[in-house]
XYZ file of C-alpha atoms in Angstrom:
759
model
C 0.000 0.000 0.000
C 1.146 3.603 -0.359
C 3.880 4.519 2.087
C 2.256 7.723 3.290
C -0.973 5.804 3.782
C 0.689 3.492 6.271
C 2.394 6.413 8.008
C -0.876 8.211 8.337
C -2.432 5.320 10.247
C 0.739 4.246 11.973
C -0.387 5.498 15.332
C -3.644 3.560 15.166
C -4.325 0.085 16.384
C -2.968 -2.992 14.681
C -6.364 -4.097 13.407
C -6.795 -0.781 11.639
C -3.409 -1.142 9.949
C -4.230 -4.709 8.929
C -7.445 -3.555 7.317
C -5.673 -0.679 5.544
C -3.266 -2.940 3.677
C -6.254 -4.839 2.252
C -7.857 -1.707 0.828
C -8.924 -3.021 -2.581
C -9.631 0.354 -4.168
C -6.264 1.754 -3.104
C -4.493 -1.351 -4.429
C -6.134 -1.067 -7.849
C -5.280 2.638 -8.092
C -1.685 1.885 -7.126
C -1.446 -0.854 -9.775
C -2.669 1.553 -12.463
C -0.123 4.140 -11.390
C 2.660 1.553 -11.522
C 1.925 0.914 -15.209
C 2.921 4.495 -15.983
C 6.185 4.397 -14.057
C 9.601 3.173 -15.222
C 10.395 -0.409 -14.230
C 12.866 0.601 -11.539
C 10.110 2.470 -9.697
C 7.243 0.121 -10.577
C 8.920 -3.091 -9.394
C 8.883 -2.214 -5.639
C 5.211 -1.239 -5.928
C 4.337 -4.556 -7.576
C 6.296 -6.468 -4.947
C 4.445 -4.636 -2.185
C 1.067 -5.331 -3.807
C 1.829 -9.014 -4.369
C 3.032 -9.504 -0.819
C -0.469 -8.449 0.270
C -2.354 -10.142 -2.592
C -0.160 -13.143 -3.524
C -2.887 -14.761 -5.635
C -3.980 -11.666 -7.593
C -3.541 -12.872 -11.187
C -4.154 -9.408 -12.632
C -1.309 -7.892 -10.606
C 1.044 -10.732 -11.575
C 0.085 -10.282 -15.225
C 0.782 -6.538 -15.141
C 4.086 -7.166 -13.379
C 5.301 -9.753 -15.882
C 4.088 -7.779 -18.914
C 6.118 -4.814 -17.699
C 9.275 -6.940 -17.846
C 8.294 -8.453 -21.203
C 7.882 -4.963 -22.658
C 11.521 -4.129 -21.836
C 12.731 -7.584 -23.052
C 14.054 -8.655 -19.658
C 13.591 -12.388 -20.231
C 15.430 -13.535 -17.128
C 13.300 -11.474 -14.752
C 10.178 -12.580 -16.633
C 11.036 -16.250 -16.137
C 11.601 -15.711 -12.414
C 8.225 -14.044 -11.994
C 6.451 -16.818 -13.906
C 8.141 -19.402 -11.677
C 6.744 -17.595 -8.624
C 3.147 -17.209 -9.735
C 2.052 -19.730 -12.366
C 1.317 -22.722 -10.148
C -0.452 -20.622 -7.497
C -2.558 -18.579 -9.948
C -4.475 -20.874 -12.289
C -5.997 -17.973 -14.186
C -6.306 -18.412 -17.940
C -5.261 -14.848 -18.814
C -1.981 -15.185 -16.878
C -1.209 -18.530 -18.526
C -1.947 -17.160 -21.991
C 0.538 -14.412 -21.245
C 3.020 -17.158 -20.360
C 2.502 -19.023 -23.642
C 2.922 -15.799 -25.637
C 6.227 -15.216 -23.861
C 7.413 -18.771 -24.599
C 6.515 -18.468 -28.291
C 8.290 -15.132 -28.498
C 11.458 -16.510 -26.892
C 11.550 -19.630 -29.094
C 10.355 -18.262 -32.427
C 13.907 -17.907 -33.808
C 15.312 -21.195 -32.463
C 14.088 -23.412 -35.280
C 12.986 -26.965 -34.590
C 14.374 -26.827 -31.076
C 12.259 -23.784 -30.332
C 9.152 -25.461 -31.771
C 9.673 -28.436 -29.503
C 10.072 -26.158 -26.474
C 6.854 -24.379 -27.407
C 5.014 -27.670 -27.803
C 6.141 -28.740 -24.340
C 5.000 -25.402 -22.944
C 1.556 -25.936 -24.482
C 1.337 -29.412 -22.944
C 2.467 -28.028 -19.602
C -0.133 -25.268 -19.765
C -3.048 -27.503 -20.786
C -2.096 -29.966 -18.052
C -2.863 -27.283 -15.467
C -5.557 -25.043 -16.971
C -6.841 -27.093 -19.896
C -10.067 -27.909 -18.029
C -10.850 -24.241 -17.389
C -14.175 -23.251 -18.908
C -12.368 -20.371 -20.697
C -9.596 -22.581 -22.102
C -11.215 -22.985 -25.548
C -8.963 -20.399 -27.270
C -5.889 -22.122 -25.832
C -6.936 -25.465 -27.369
C -7.538 -23.715 -30.685
C -4.170 -21.988 -30.525
C -2.394 -25.261 -29.761
C -4.123 -27.019 -32.653
C -3.213 -24.183 -35.008
C 0.387 -24.373 -33.772
C 0.556 -28.128 -34.434
C -0.908 -27.707 -37.896
C 1.704 -25.080 -38.697
C 4.648 -27.289 -37.767
C 6.727 -28.197 -40.824
C 6.492 -31.770 -42.156
C 8.935 -32.730 -44.896
C 8.485 -36.473 -45.098
C 5.299 -38.532 -45.251
C 6.093 -39.966 -41.844
C 6.355 -36.478 -40.339
C 3.062 -35.508 -41.966
C 1.393 -38.607 -40.552
C 2.837 -37.904 -37.104
C 1.581 -34.323 -37.263
C -1.958 -35.466 -38.144
C -1.953 -37.942 -35.257
C -0.862 -35.223 -32.842
C -3.568 -32.857 -34.084
C -6.208 -35.591 -33.801
C -5.247 -36.366 -30.188
C -5.487 -32.727 -29.191
C -8.838 -32.372 -30.940
C -10.190 -35.450 -29.163
C -9.147 -34.046 -25.806
C -10.582 -30.628 -26.586
C -14.039 -31.830 -27.678
C -14.602 -33.708 -24.407
C -13.554 -30.723 -22.271
C -16.507 -28.469 -21.302
C -15.425 -25.000 -22.474
C -17.099 -21.950 -23.965
C -15.850 -22.929 -27.450
C -16.756 -26.610 -27.371
C -19.240 -26.368 -30.242
C -16.737 -24.565 -32.465
C -14.080 -27.158 -31.623
C -16.474 -29.958 -32.588
C -17.186 -28.351 -35.977
C -13.470 -27.879 -36.586
C -12.831 -31.505 -35.659
C -15.510 -32.711 -38.080
C -13.942 -30.694 -40.891
C -10.489 -31.960 -39.963
C -11.457 -35.637 -40.044
C -13.506 -35.281 -43.245
C -10.621 -33.533 -44.955
C -8.354 -36.530 -44.306
C -10.534 -39.591 -44.826
C -14.342 -39.559 -44.911
C -14.655 -43.298 -44.242
C -12.390 -43.104 -41.205
C -14.059 -39.853 -40.133
C -17.482 -41.476 -39.947
C -16.309 -44.078 -37.424
C -14.337 -41.628 -35.293
C -17.105 -39.053 -35.214
C -19.721 -41.625 -34.233
C -17.399 -42.770 -31.435
C -16.831 -39.279 -30.017
C -20.291 -37.847 -30.616
C -21.736 -39.162 -27.272
C -18.679 -37.916 -25.379
C -19.021 -34.510 -26.991
C -22.748 -34.377 -26.182
C -22.022 -35.208 -22.539
C -19.317 -32.527 -22.317
C -21.619 -29.938 -23.902
C -24.399 -30.753 -21.416
C -21.969 -30.472 -18.500
C -20.705 -27.164 -19.873
C -24.222 -25.716 -19.809
C -24.720 -26.824 -16.201
C -21.286 -25.664 -15.093
C -21.765 -22.270 -16.705
C -24.669 -21.560 -14.326
C -22.278 -21.840 -11.375
C -19.382 -20.077 -13.127
C -21.533 -17.054 -13.949
C -22.053 -16.358 -10.224
C -18.309 -15.933 -9.619
C -16.507 -12.591 -9.785
C -13.177 -13.300 -11.478
C -11.787 -9.869 -10.539
C -12.353 -10.438 -6.827
C -9.248 -9.773 -4.703
C -8.489 -12.101 -1.812
C -8.926 -10.255 1.484
C -9.613 -11.475 5.043
C -13.341 -12.040 5.656
C -15.193 -8.908 6.734
C -18.712 -10.373 6.585
C -19.822 -8.250 3.641
C -22.633 -9.486 1.426
C -20.410 -9.766 -1.646
C -17.831 -11.866 0.189
C -20.449 -14.242 1.529
C -22.053 -14.431 -1.907
C -18.741 -15.354 -3.524
C -17.979 -17.936 -0.851
C -21.351 -19.608 -1.380
C -20.884 -19.521 -5.167
C -17.543 -21.322 -4.886
C -18.946 -23.919 -2.513
C -21.794 -24.614 -4.932
C -19.328 -25.071 -7.788
C -17.163 -27.395 -5.693
C -20.172 -29.500 -4.725
C -21.130 -29.707 -8.399
C -17.661 -30.852 -9.436
C -17.447 -33.420 -6.633
C -20.554 -35.072 -8.059
C -18.558 -35.942 -11.228
C -21.322 -34.740 -13.571
C -19.431 -35.827 -16.704
C -19.019 -39.386 -15.365
C -15.323 -39.461 -16.230
C -12.739 -41.725 -14.605
C -11.845 -41.027 -10.976
C -8.320 -39.814 -11.781
C -9.558 -37.204 -14.259
C -12.351 -36.176 -11.908
C -9.866 -35.742 -9.045
C -7.631 -33.579 -11.230
C -10.536 -31.321 -12.110
C -11.682 -31.054 -8.468
C -8.107 -30.156 -7.504
C -8.072 -27.498 -10.225
C -11.374 -26.054 -8.935
C -10.075 -25.924 -5.356
C -6.895 -24.184 -6.521
C -8.919 -21.598 -8.390
C -11.218 -21.151 -5.409
C -8.330 -20.490 -3.032
C -7.013 -17.761 -5.327
C -10.043 -15.740 -4.226
C -10.866 -17.326 -0.846
C -7.218 -17.244 0.245
C -7.995 -16.129 3.812
C -10.879 -18.552 4.503
C -9.670 -21.337 6.847
C -12.751 -23.499 6.276
C -12.010 -23.802 2.548
C -8.368 -24.698 3.212
C -9.549 -27.358 5.635
C -12.127 -28.686 3.162
C -9.417 -28.974 0.516
C -7.084 -30.880 2.842
C -9.896 -33.098 4.133
C -10.906 -33.936 0.565
C -7.334 -35.032 -0.198
C -7.186 -37.094 3.011
C -10.512 -38.744 2.223
C -9.225 -39.770 -1.199
C -6.203 -41.532 0.372
C -3.753 -38.766 -0.494
C -2.408 -37.863 2.946
C 0.784 -36.350 1.547
C -1.249 -33.959 -0.588
C -3.396 -33.099 2.436
C -0.265 -32.289 4.452
C 0.984 -30.008 1.664
C -2.349 -28.205 1.628
C -2.105 -27.639 5.386
C 1.412 -26.261 4.971
C 0.190 -23.798 2.365
C -2.799 -22.929 4.541
C -0.568 -22.076 7.501
C 1.564 -19.935 5.225
C -1.572 -18.027 4.223
C -2.997 -17.960 7.776
C -0.046 -18.301 10.170
C -2.096 -17.281 13.212
C -4.877 -19.844 12.729
C -4.782 -22.183 15.730
C -7.645 -24.192 14.269
C -5.643 -25.115 11.178
C -2.631 -25.996 13.333
C -4.680 -28.377 15.458
C -6.185 -29.930 12.326
C -2.744 -30.313 10.735
C -1.317 -31.877 13.899
C -4.263 -34.264 13.984
C -3.541 -35.342 10.397
C 0.136 -35.957 11.108
C -0.639 -37.886 14.279
C -3.258 -40.016 12.520
C -0.744 -41.169 9.917
C 1.980 -41.879 12.484
C 4.133 -38.782 11.949
C 4.450 -38.067 15.685
C 7.484 -35.812 15.475
C 5.884 -33.679 12.769
C 2.771 -33.327 14.920
C 4.896 -32.427 17.952
C 6.581 -29.617 16.017
C 3.162 -28.189 15.188
C 2.153 -28.209 18.865
C 5.446 -26.591 19.795
C 4.805 -23.853 17.228
C 1.554 -23.146 19.075
C 3.495 -22.819 22.326
C 6.412 -20.779 20.951
C 4.392 -17.588 20.568
C 4.340 -16.527 24.202
C 2.197 -13.488 23.434
C -0.847 -15.518 22.388
C -0.277 -18.753 24.309
C -3.252 -19.969 26.318
C -4.001 -22.705 28.790
C -5.830 -24.528 26.009
C -2.574 -24.980 24.091
C -0.930 -26.444 27.223
C -3.889 -28.753 27.815
C -3.933 -30.073 24.258
C -0.182 -30.599 24.265
C -0.378 -32.538 27.543
C -3.045 -34.786 26.024
C -0.908 -35.266 22.932
C 2.135 -36.174 25.026
C 0.155 -38.680 27.029
C -1.158 -40.316 23.818
C 2.219 -40.506 22.111
C 4.915 -40.544 24.803
C 3.150 -41.774 27.895
C 2.027 -40.631 31.349
C 5.429 -39.550 32.567
C 6.001 -37.119 29.685
C 2.588 -35.551 30.264
C 3.250 -35.211 34.029
C 6.626 -33.615 33.443
C 5.204 -30.998 31.100
C 2.329 -30.252 33.485
C 4.756 -29.554 36.319
C 6.550 -27.029 34.122
C 3.409 -25.426 32.649
C 1.647 -24.884 35.983
C 4.457 -22.581 37.085
C 3.897 -20.159 34.205
C 2.320 -16.791 34.920
C -0.385 -17.179 32.267
C -1.548 -20.542 33.587
C -5.246 -20.656 34.560
C -7.251 -23.085 36.675
C -8.353 -24.947 33.530
C -4.938 -26.619 33.322
C -5.285 -28.106 36.825
C -8.806 -29.337 36.126
C -7.788 -30.930 32.819
C -4.758 -32.727 34.206
C -6.556 -33.893 37.349
C -9.464 -35.353 35.350
C -6.980 -36.970 32.970
C -5.293 -38.692 35.882
C -8.652 -39.718 37.351
C -10.437 -40.943 34.199
C -7.567 -42.247 32.067
C -4.943 -43.294 34.590
C -7.524 -44.390 37.190
C -5.493 -42.638 39.868
C -7.856 -40.780 42.212
C -5.050 -39.937 44.643
C -3.034 -38.007 42.020
C -6.169 -36.238 40.850
C -7.032 -35.143 44.401
C -3.493 -33.878 44.950
C -3.663 -31.835 41.750
C -6.981 -30.305 42.782
C -5.595 -29.452 46.209
C -2.506 -27.875 44.672
C -4.675 -25.774 42.394
C -6.951 -24.760 45.263
C -4.087 -22.834 46.844
C -3.896 -20.612 43.743
C -7.508 -20.542 42.543
C -9.677 -20.640 45.662
C -11.191 -17.348 44.484
C -12.348 -18.905 41.195
C -15.967 -20.159 41.467
C -15.518 -22.296 38.359
C -12.626 -24.177 39.942
C -14.551 -24.766 43.178
C -17.461 -26.246 41.253
C -15.197 -28.556 39.208
C -13.447 -29.745 42.356
C -16.792 -30.361 44.043
C -17.967 -32.416 41.065
C -14.820 -34.518 41.293
C -15.396 -35.185 44.995
C -18.996 -36.134 44.210
C -17.668 -38.764 41.788
C -15.696 -40.179 44.709
C -18.841 -40.198 46.910
C -16.892 -38.066 49.392
C -19.817 -35.964 50.649
C -17.957 -34.946 53.784
C -15.132 -33.270 51.856
C -17.614 -31.728 49.419
C -19.236 -29.862 52.306
C -15.816 -28.941 53.686
C -14.790 -27.581 50.285
C -17.911 -25.438 50.000
C -17.477 -24.074 53.515
C -13.825 -23.320 52.890
C -14.495 -21.548 49.588
C -17.501 -19.562 50.827
C -15.500 -18.258 53.739
C -13.107 -16.630 51.282
C -15.273 -15.658 48.316
C -16.905 -12.208 48.419
C -20.725 -12.315 48.281
C -20.911 -10.845 44.768
C -18.795 -13.731 43.385
C -20.248 -16.550 45.460
C -23.657 -16.913 43.793
C -22.780 -19.929 41.639
C -21.006 -21.703 44.505
C -23.989 -21.196 46.812
C -26.281 -22.463 44.087
C -24.208 -25.629 43.683
C -23.997 -26.069 47.462
C -27.789 -25.854 47.732
C -28.196 -28.297 44.859
C -25.814 -30.728 46.515
C -27.754 -30.630 49.766
C -31.080 -30.971 47.936
C -29.760 -34.092 46.234
C -27.782 -35.782 48.986
C -28.659 -34.070 52.296
C -31.535 -34.442 54.744
C -34.356 -31.913 55.081
C -32.737 -30.075 57.978
C -29.481 -29.532 56.118
C -31.377 -28.441 53.000
C -33.335 -25.775 54.854
C -30.266 -24.614 56.727
C -28.136 -24.121 53.601
C -30.989 -22.376 51.775
C -31.396 -19.941 54.649
C -27.655 -19.288 54.823
C -27.591 -18.637 51.083
C -30.375 -16.067 51.371
C -28.626 -14.333 54.247
C -25.284 -14.266 52.434
C -26.738 -12.943 49.182
C -29.444 -10.680 50.618
C -27.497 -7.527 49.794
C -26.492 -8.539 46.264
C -28.302 -7.866 43.021
C -29.138 -11.540 42.651
C -31.283 -11.790 45.746
C -32.337 -8.178 46.177
C -32.376 -6.101 49.343
C -35.394 -7.729 50.970
C -35.120 -9.819 54.084
C -34.588 -13.521 53.400
C -37.983 -15.235 53.354
C -38.982 -18.677 52.248
C -40.906 -18.591 48.989
C -42.588 -21.084 46.722
C -39.593 -20.727 44.457
C -37.536 -22.636 47.017
C -40.018 -25.497 46.903
C -39.833 -25.606 43.117
C -36.021 -25.742 43.248
C -36.089 -28.342 45.999
C -38.348 -30.787 44.200
C -37.109 -30.452 40.626
C -34.855 -32.975 38.922
C -32.987 -32.321 35.681
C -35.675 -31.068 33.277
C -38.533 -32.357 35.439
C -40.436 -29.704 37.350
C -43.180 -30.015 40.004
C -45.333 -27.385 38.280
C -46.288 -26.161 34.838
C -44.405 -23.548 32.842
C -47.321 -21.203 33.274
C -46.962 -21.442 37.043
C -43.217 -20.862 36.725
C -43.855 -17.693 34.750
C -46.331 -16.538 37.377
C -43.854 -17.154 40.181
C -41.095 -15.336 38.353
C -43.372 -12.376 37.706
C -44.435 -12.156 41.335
C -40.838 -12.424 42.464
C -39.781 -9.611 40.172
C -42.632 -7.417 41.389
C -41.693 -8.142 44.988
C -38.085 -7.115 44.387
C -39.191 -3.882 42.755
C -42.035 -3.128 45.149
C -40.365 0.067 46.319
C -39.668 1.257 42.802
C -42.038 3.059 40.473
C -43.568 0.472 38.173
C -45.112 1.712 34.967
C -48.786 0.895 34.581
C -48.115 -0.462 31.110
C -45.810 -3.046 32.676
C -48.598 -4.346 34.869
C -50.940 -4.503 31.899
C -48.505 -6.169 29.538
C -47.825 -8.924 32.031
C -45.302 -11.581 31.147
C -44.189 -9.841 27.951
C -42.826 -6.907 29.924
C -41.369 -9.285 32.485
C -39.620 -11.171 29.753
C -38.000 -7.959 28.512
C -37.106 -6.672 31.972
C -35.894 -9.779 33.725
C -35.395 -12.682 31.342
C -31.893 -13.240 32.694
C -33.156 -13.451 36.277
C -35.935 -15.800 35.232
C -33.525 -18.211 33.576
C -31.258 -18.160 36.619
C -34.146 -18.736 38.994
C -35.716 -21.523 36.952
C -33.427 -23.318 34.530
C -36.462 -25.099 33.096
C -37.874 -21.757 31.925
C -34.894 -21.153 29.678
C -36.430 -23.586 27.215
C -39.315 -21.200 26.592
C -38.671 -18.892 23.664
C -40.609 -15.664 24.010
C -41.376 -13.751 20.803
C -40.377 -10.134 20.414
C -43.852 -8.642 20.330
C -42.475 -5.221 19.456
C -41.687 -6.553 15.981
C -45.072 -8.124 15.367
C -46.831 -7.002 12.182
C -50.452 -7.533 11.221
C -50.833 -10.176 8.553
C -51.866 -8.781 5.177
C -53.063 -11.371 2.612
C -52.068 -8.991 -0.164
C -48.406 -9.745 0.518
C -47.132 -12.057 -2.214
C -43.742 -13.611 -2.989
C -42.301 -12.292 0.268
C -42.711 -8.645 -0.757
C -44.762 -6.324 1.370
C -47.097 -3.999 -0.471
C -47.333 -0.471 0.849
C -50.489 0.356 2.741
C -52.310 3.649 2.495
C -53.638 5.306 5.612
C -57.057 6.883 5.123
C -56.171 9.826 7.298
C -53.044 10.402 5.248
C -55.010 10.276 1.995
C -57.291 12.937 3.415
C -54.334 15.200 4.168
C -52.709 14.390 0.824
C -49.221 14.760 2.278
C -47.639 11.286 2.479
C -48.172 7.552 2.236
C -47.139 4.752 4.528
C -45.419 3.026 1.642
C -42.729 4.411 -0.643
C -45.085 6.758 -2.537
C -44.851 10.562 -2.325
C -47.511 13.235 -1.778
C -47.486 13.971 -5.496
C -48.613 10.407 -6.197
C -51.487 10.872 -3.747
C -52.552 14.073 -5.464
C -52.519 12.359 -8.827
C -54.687 9.544 -7.500
C -57.198 11.939 -5.992
C -57.399 13.921 -9.230
C -58.381 10.776 -11.150
C -61.338 10.113 -8.818
C -64.761 11.639 -8.895
C -65.546 14.304 -6.256
C -68.070 12.015 -4.606
C -65.547 9.210 -4.225
C -62.903 11.621 -2.879
C -65.402 12.766 -0.255
C -66.182 9.152 0.544
C -62.467 8.248 1.001
C -61.817 11.305 3.141
C -64.506 10.200 5.596
C -63.185 6.670 6.022
C -61.819 5.846 9.483
C -58.152 5.090 10.161
C -57.524 1.348 9.678
C -55.821 -0.352 12.630
C -56.206 -3.924 11.475
C -56.199 -6.077 8.335
C -59.503 -4.502 7.199
C -61.703 -1.521 8.162
C -64.888 -1.887 10.128
C -67.566 -2.983 7.656
C -70.417 -1.219 9.408
C -68.527 2.084 9.420
C -67.706 1.790 5.729
C -71.310 0.976 4.812
C -72.664 3.816 6.935
C -70.326 6.312 5.269
C -71.089 4.829 1.866
C -74.833 5.335 2.285
C -74.255 9.029 2.966
C -72.092 9.500 -0.168
C -73.458 10.596 -3.527
C -71.779 7.963 -5.706
C -73.531 7.167 -8.956
C -75.269 3.798 -8.828
C -74.641 0.995 -11.298
C -77.399 -0.766 -13.184
C -79.007 -3.454 -11.048
C -77.550 -6.928 -11.514
C -74.678 -5.770 -13.735
C -71.157 -5.258 -12.398
C -68.879 -2.488 -13.671
C -67.526 -3.385 -17.076
C -64.108 -1.898 -16.481
C -63.310 -4.526 -13.808
C -61.148 -2.287 -11.711
C -61.921 -1.170 -8.155
C -64.866 1.270 -8.333
C -63.782 4.852 -8.761
C -60.051 4.028 -8.863
C -59.001 5.113 -12.305
C -59.893 7.055 -15.379
C -62.903 6.463 -17.555
C -63.304 3.352 -19.629
C -61.944 5.110 -22.681
C -58.539 5.232 -20.940
C -58.520 1.532 -20.217
C -58.819 0.037 -23.663
C -55.778 -2.083 -24.346
C -54.129 -0.939 -21.126
C -52.356 -2.965 -18.471
C -51.786 -0.157 -15.988
C -51.474 -0.775 -12.248
C -53.716 1.303 -9.981
C -53.364 1.963 -6.292
C -56.014 0.407 -4.096
C -57.394 2.708 -1.369
C -56.212 0.328 1.351
C -52.668 0.213 -0.013
C -52.648 -2.721 -2.412
C -51.982 -2.466 -6.106
C -54.447 -3.467 -8.788
C -53.460 -4.406 -12.320
C -55.944 -3.787 -15.097
C -56.710 -7.098 -16.826
C -55.913 -7.401 -20.503
C -58.648 -6.914 -23.076
C -58.450 -10.559 -24.127
C -59.645 -11.649 -20.682
C -62.198 -8.908 -20.149
C -65.199 -10.688 -21.638
C -64.566 -13.831 -19.574
C -64.300 -11.760 -16.425
C -67.552 -9.931 -17.230
C -69.464 -13.155 -17.638
C -67.859 -14.540 -14.471
C -68.805 -11.433 -12.488
C -72.419 -11.677 -13.732
C -72.631 -15.260 -12.479
C -71.046 -14.393 -9.124
C -73.368 -11.430 -8.577
C -76.416 -13.551 -9.348
C -75.187 -16.180 -6.876
C -74.604 -13.613 -4.131
C -78.034 -12.064 -4.611
C -79.695 -15.479 -4.486
C -78.036 -16.440 -1.153
C -79.376 -15.401 2.270
C -78.007 -11.994 3.286
C -75.451 -11.975 6.122
C -75.673 -9.676 9.119
C -74.007 -6.614 7.569
C -76.028 -6.794 4.352
C -79.225 -7.267 6.357
C -78.466 -4.112 8.329
C -77.764 -2.279 5.082
C -81.138 -3.304 3.672
C -82.858 -2.057 6.820
C -81.128 1.330 6.558
C -81.981 1.540 2.886
C -85.650 0.746 3.441
C -85.850 3.417 6.131
C -84.353 5.978 3.728
C -86.188 4.692 0.650
C -82.978 3.696 -1.086
C -83.155 1.696 -4.268
C -81.778 -1.795 -4.716
C -79.241 -0.499 -7.180
C -77.545 1.333 -4.333
C -77.271 -1.984 -2.528
C -75.242 -3.468 -5.377
C -73.013 -0.394 -5.405
C -72.542 -0.509 -1.636
C -71.695 -4.178 -1.695
C -69.132 -3.790 -4.458
C -67.389 -0.764 -2.932
C -67.577 -2.164 0.582
C -65.963 -5.411 -0.500
C -63.249 -3.484 -2.287
C -62.251 -1.775 0.980
C -62.798 -4.593 3.419
C -61.310 -7.511 1.488
C -62.557 -11.052 1.819
C -63.917 -10.423 5.282
C -66.287 -7.597 4.288
C -69.401 -9.761 4.040
C -68.405 -12.662 6.286
C -71.236 -14.048 8.321
C -71.170 -13.671 12.064
């Protein structure tokens, strides 16, 4: 990266500097600037870029082309030797073959042979690339151009061309169809009788390769071939690319072309190598690659992959453990030991976990004495935690069957970690395994006499549980009372005086996930307990009304601590609840229109502006605008039917002929006149927020006849409650039956499917 850029952020934290060197935009700008500089100034920039992006094929290509342009063949060869095998990108390899042809063009037959070997070398690595079609064509053209003086040389040249053609037409590439046509012409130009047999033999293979190409292309098209390898940041594009590569790898592992296992393995290896050019900093993909090699009985290849992975990610402890596991599994104990020692050499990041895993490794490979010796050294280190004592003690107890050594280790650790509640609990569990209840109680008493009340909650809880399981009733009640007294001033128990509650009975008579009451009762007890603790505080009235939902938000952590069984209950976040709208389709939410907002004409609850509202209102008749402005605010999936009908009866909307629905088949009053709708497929906004698409003219007649039948059916059925009330209002006002049809149609348009549902 630019020198002044690093100086600018030099005083920042290390993470910031690490992120700065992977600034993709800055790297691309720097690479463009390097192309304009003389080679003496550009070379250090390219080296700096490639140290950060060692698999960036575009940067390698620019670097090598800069040396080719000044005819520095020796430097060009050195760069190719550094990048070719790690960057299986077709553009970089085509640059390589151009360089080889240029170097050997004046060397005669010797140069032609060197070029032919370079082509074979290239196609052996990238010949299966989906973009390798031009390379196959170039190689074939090169072979055809080779001089042949004698008949034998001519025959040998034809055989070589035929072999390359036959490999090319069974390789799924972008140019596979063109290669097949060229092969047909080639064979027919030599011998039509022989061509017929060869073409019939290779036609099925070509068809299979072409079908695989079409399937593979779907996965290839999702990959960004200009993507630079950077450490994962969690961005959408990175995750998208990672998923795309994993899909392609899964496709290739299925051997879709049904080729032999050796060829399939070579292509899977090629796909992994290409993947790691872009996912260079993803440890899971390195591990998958190594595991795939190990699964296919290639442990040496798996070890090489791990070595490369640790070069790319030297600080990955996960990959080191996985690599050590591989070496140990195949009997390379010393190699595995070196990996563990590399974990322990970095004193800055060493943890007790590394000591624990190394002790286990030593016990497996070198015996008990080696593990004991290392433990004695490790437990003296300043960064040693209580976990090391627990691990070694349980190893001695469970594996060596030596309870005495285990107890001695626990006692030695107790002198250093008596203030660690986690260590006390582990030691108590060990003593419980020995059925030594007397020393369990002594341990709890000893620890609780030292631990401050704010750190003793978990130890008291385990002490109470021990007594509830193994003690008599008197000891249970005594320990529970002591716990309440000891924790009465802490946040866990509150500031109230210690009283016996029903919670104690629940705890006393529970076992594992079995509880003496229902979950509903547990929730009630937790709520009452919370209210009791906060009795002196001001409690919002809404909290009391919301009940357990508010309790869940305010004290879910306390509830889970009080009743472990309750932690299985998953409470929904009611603040994110949304009313179901049946108009939502394909996962997209349609914007809803608030009636009060339509009246004001200022905004919509969707993504529409006030101008859109004005345009909608202009297209409606004055009577319908007045009707919409009087509608109540909707607070549910549909407005109140009675309110809509009452407002509708007071509106002066022109009635439709009795028994005939509107011929335009759009929501009444929501659009221009019928003259504007001929041949149109416009989408209109529904008053309650949904969109309505005008049906095409070819379907209009069928819809009209369907609506006539539906209207006749509705009128012939008994009227539900809302329609019966409407008829009564109409009779009292002397309304005509045509208004009923209009009211029903408009009311159903605003209330949805539930507008005329029977009670």
